[in-house]
PDB file of C-alpha atoms in Angstrom:
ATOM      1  CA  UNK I   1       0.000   0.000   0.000  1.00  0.00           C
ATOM      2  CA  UNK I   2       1.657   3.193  -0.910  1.00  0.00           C
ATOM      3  CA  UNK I   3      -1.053   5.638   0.610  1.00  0.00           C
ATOM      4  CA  UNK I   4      -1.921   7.396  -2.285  1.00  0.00           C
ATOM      5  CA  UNK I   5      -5.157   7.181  -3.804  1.00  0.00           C
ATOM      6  CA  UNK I   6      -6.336   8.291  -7.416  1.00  0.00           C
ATOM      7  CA  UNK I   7     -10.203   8.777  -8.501  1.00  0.00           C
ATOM      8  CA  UNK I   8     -12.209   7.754 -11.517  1.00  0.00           C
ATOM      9  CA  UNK I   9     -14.159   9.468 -13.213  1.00  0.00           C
ATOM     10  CA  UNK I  10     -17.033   9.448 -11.011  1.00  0.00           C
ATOM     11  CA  UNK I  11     -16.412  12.629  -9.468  1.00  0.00           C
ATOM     12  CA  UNK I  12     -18.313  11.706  -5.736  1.00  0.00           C
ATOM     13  CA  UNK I  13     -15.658   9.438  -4.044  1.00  0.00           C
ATOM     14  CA  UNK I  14     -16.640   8.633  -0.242  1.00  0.00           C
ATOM     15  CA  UNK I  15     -14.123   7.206   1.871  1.00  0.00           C
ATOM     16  CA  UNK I  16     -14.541   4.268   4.093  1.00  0.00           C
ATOM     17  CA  UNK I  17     -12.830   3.888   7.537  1.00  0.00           C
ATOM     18  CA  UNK I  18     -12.720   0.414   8.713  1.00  0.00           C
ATOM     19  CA  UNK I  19      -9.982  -0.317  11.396  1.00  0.00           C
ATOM     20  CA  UNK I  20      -6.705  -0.482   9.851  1.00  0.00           C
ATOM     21  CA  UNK I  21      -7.597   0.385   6.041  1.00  0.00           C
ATOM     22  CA  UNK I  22      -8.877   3.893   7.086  1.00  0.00           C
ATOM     23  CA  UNK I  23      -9.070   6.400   4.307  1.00  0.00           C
ATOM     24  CA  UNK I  24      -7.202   9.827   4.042  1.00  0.00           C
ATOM     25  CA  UNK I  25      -9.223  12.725   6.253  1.00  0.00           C
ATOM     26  CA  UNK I  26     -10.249  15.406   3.425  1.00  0.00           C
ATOM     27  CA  UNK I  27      -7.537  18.371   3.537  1.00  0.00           C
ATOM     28  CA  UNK I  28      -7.826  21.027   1.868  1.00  0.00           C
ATOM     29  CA  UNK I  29      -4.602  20.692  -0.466  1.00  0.00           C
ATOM     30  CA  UNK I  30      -3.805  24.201   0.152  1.00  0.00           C
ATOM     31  CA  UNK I  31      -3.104  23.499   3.971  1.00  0.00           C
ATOM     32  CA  UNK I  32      -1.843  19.852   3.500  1.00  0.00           C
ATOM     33  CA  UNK I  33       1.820  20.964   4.410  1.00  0.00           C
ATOM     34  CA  UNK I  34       1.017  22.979   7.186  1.00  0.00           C
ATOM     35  CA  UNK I  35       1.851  21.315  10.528  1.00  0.00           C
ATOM     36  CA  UNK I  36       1.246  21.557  14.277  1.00  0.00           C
ATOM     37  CA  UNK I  37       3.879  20.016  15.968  1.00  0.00           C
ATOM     38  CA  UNK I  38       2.528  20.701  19.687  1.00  0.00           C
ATOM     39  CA  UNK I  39       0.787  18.243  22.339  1.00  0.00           C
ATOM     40  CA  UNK I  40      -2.501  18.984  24.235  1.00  0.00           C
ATOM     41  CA  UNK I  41      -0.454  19.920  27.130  1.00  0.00           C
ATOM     42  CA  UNK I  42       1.503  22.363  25.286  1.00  0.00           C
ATOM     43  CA  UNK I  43      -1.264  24.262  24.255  1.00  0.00           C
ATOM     44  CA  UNK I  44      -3.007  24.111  27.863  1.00  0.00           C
ATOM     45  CA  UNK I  45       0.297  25.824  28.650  1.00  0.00           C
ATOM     46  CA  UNK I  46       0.301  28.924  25.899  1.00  0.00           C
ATOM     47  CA  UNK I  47      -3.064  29.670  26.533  1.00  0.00           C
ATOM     48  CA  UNK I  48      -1.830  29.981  30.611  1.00  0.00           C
ATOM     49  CA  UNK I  49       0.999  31.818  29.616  1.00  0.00           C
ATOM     50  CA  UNK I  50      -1.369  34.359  27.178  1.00  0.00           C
ATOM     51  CA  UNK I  51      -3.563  35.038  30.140  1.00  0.00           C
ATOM     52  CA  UNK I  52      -6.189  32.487  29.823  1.00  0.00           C
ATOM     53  CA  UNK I  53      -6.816  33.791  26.830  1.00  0.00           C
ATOM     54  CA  UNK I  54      -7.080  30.823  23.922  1.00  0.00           C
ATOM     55  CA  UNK I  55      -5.370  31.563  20.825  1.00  0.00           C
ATOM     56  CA  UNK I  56      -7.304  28.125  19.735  1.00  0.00           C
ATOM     57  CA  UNK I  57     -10.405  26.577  20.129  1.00  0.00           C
ATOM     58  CA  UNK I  58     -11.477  22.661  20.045  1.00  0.00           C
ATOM     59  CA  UNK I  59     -14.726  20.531  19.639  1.00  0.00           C
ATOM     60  CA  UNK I  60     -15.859  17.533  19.216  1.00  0.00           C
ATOM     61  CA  UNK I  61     -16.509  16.259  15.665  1.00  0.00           C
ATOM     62  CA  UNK I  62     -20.161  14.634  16.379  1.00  0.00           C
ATOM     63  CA  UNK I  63     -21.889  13.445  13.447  1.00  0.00           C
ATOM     64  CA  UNK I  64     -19.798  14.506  11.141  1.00  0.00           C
ATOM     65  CA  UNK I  65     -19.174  12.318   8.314  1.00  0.00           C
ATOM     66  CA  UNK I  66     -15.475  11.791   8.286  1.00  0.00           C
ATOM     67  CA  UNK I  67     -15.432  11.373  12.296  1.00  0.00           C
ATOM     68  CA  UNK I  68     -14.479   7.480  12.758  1.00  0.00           C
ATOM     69  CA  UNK I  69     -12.747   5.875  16.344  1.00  0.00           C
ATOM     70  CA  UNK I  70      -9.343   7.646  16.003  1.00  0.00           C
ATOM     71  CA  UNK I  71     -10.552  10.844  14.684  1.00  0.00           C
ATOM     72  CA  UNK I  72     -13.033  12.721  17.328  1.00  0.00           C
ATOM     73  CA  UNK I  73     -11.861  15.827  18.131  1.00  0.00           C
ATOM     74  CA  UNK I  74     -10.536  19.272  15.936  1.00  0.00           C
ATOM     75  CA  UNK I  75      -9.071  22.359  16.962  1.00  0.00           C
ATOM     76  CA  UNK I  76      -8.451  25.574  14.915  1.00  0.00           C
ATOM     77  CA  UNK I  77      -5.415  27.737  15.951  1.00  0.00           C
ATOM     78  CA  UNK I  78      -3.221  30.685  14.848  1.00  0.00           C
ATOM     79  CA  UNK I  79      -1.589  29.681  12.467  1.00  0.00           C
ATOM     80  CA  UNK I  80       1.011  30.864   9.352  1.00  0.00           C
ATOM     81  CA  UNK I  81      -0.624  28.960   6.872  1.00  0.00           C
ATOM     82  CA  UNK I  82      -3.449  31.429   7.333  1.00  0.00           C
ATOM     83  CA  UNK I  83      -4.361  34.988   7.248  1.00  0.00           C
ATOM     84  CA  UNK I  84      -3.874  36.978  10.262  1.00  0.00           C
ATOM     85  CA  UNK I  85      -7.468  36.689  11.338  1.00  0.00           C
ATOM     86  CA  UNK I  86      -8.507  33.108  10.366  1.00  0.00           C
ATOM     87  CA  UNK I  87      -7.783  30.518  12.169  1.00  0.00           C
ATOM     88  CA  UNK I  88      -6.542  26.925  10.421  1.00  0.00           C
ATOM     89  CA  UNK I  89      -8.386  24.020  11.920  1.00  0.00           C
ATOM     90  CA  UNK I  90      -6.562  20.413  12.173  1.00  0.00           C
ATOM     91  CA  UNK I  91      -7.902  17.273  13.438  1.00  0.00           C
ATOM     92  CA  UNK I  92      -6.357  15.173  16.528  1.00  0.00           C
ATOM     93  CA  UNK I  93      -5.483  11.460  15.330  1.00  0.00           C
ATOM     94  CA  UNK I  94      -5.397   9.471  19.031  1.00  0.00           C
ATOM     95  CA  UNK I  95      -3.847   6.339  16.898  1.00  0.00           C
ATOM     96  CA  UNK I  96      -1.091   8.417  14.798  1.00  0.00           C
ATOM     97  CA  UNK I  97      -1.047  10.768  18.332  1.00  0.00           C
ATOM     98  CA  UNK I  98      -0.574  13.630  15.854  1.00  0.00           C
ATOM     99  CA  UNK I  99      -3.024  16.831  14.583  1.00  0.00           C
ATOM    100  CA  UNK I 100      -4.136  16.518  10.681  1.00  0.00           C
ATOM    101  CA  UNK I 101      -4.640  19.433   8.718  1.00  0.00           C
ATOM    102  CA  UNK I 102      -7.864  20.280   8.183  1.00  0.00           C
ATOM    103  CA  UNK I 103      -9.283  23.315   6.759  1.00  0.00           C
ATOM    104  CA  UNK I 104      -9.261  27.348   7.544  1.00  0.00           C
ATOM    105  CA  UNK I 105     -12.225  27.783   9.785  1.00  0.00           C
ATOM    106  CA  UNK I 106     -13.424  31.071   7.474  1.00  0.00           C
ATOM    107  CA  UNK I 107     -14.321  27.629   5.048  1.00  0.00           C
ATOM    108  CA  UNK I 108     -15.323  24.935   7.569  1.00  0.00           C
ATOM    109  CA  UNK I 109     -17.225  27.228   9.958  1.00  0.00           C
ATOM    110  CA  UNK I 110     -17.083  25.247  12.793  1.00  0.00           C
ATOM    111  CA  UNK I 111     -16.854  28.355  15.647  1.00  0.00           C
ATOM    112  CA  UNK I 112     -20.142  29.393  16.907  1.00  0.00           C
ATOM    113  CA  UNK I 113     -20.281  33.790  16.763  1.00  0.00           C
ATOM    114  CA  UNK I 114     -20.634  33.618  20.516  1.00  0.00           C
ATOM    115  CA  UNK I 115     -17.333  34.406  22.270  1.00  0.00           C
ATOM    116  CA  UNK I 116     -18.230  32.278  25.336  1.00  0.00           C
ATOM    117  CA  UNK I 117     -13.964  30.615  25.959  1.00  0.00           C
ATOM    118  CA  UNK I 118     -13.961  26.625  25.212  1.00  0.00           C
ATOM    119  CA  UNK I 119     -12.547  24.948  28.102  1.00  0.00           C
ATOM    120  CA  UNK I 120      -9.325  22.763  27.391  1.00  0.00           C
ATOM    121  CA  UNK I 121      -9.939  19.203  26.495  1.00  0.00           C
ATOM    122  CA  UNK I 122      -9.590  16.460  29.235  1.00  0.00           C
ATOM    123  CA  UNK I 123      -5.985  15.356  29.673  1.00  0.00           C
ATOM    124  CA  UNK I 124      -5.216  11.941  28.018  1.00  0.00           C
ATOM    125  CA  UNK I 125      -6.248   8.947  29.228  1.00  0.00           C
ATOM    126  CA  UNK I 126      -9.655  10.336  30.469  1.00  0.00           C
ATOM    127  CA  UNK I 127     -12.588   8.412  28.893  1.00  0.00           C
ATOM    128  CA  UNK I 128     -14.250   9.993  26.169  1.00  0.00           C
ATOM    129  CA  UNK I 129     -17.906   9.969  25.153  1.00  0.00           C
ATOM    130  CA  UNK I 130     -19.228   6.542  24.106  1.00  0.00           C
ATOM    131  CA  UNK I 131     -18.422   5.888  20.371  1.00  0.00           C
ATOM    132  CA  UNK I 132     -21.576   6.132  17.904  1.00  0.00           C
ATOM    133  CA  UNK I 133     -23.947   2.955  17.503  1.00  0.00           C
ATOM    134  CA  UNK I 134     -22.427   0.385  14.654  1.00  0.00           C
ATOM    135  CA  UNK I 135     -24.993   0.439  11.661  1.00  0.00           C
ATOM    136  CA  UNK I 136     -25.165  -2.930  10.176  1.00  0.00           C
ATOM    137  CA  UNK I 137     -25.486  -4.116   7.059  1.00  0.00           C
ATOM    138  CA  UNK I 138     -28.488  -6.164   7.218  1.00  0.00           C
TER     139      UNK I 138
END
């Protein structure tokens, strides 16, 4: 397997995550370089040092369509790859341990207008949220 992936012709491609063989999450190729090289503690930390005040926020990814076992939870941050005012959003991978670029969140939208401050995510090893009920095929 050498991880890349071409399409047909068929112009809708949907990708299936099944344990191991787990499809790519959809990046937006203009932020596929960009990287966040920092652990959940580390931010916890900045955001202490800057006063409380988050220079990120997080969320959970719910329903949404690419969310699968490993991949729960984005945050959007400051970041170069983005203008001064947006924020770029990356996905955590809790297999890979590492954050997955995402999107800018002036595209994905996923920050609510309200300004109410996000409180940090759990530290690791806390039990999540029950995974999402199994559909079956029949």
């Amino acid at each position: 397997g050498s991880g890349s992936f071409s399409g047909s012709g068929s112009g809708n491609t949907t990708h299936m995550y099944d344990g191991e063989n787990m499809g790519p999450w959809p990046t937006n190729e203009m932020y596929a370089n960009c990287t966040l090289h920092k652990t959940w503690a580390e931010l916890a930390e900045e955001s202490d040092r800057n006063g409380g005040t988050l220079v990120w926020r997080t969320g959970g990814l719910g329903r949404h369509p690419h969310a699968h076992a490993d991949i729960k939870q984005w945050i959007c941050i400051r970041h170069h790859c983005t203008e001064m005012e947006d924020l770029l959003c990356f996905v955590w991978d809790m297999r890979k341990r590492e954050f997955i670029p995402w999107d800018s969140e002036s595209t994905l939208m996923l920050l609510s207008p309200s300004c109410h401050p996000i409180p940090a995510p759990p530290p690791p090893g806390t039990p999540g949220p029950p995974p999402p009920p199994r559909l079956s095929n029949g």
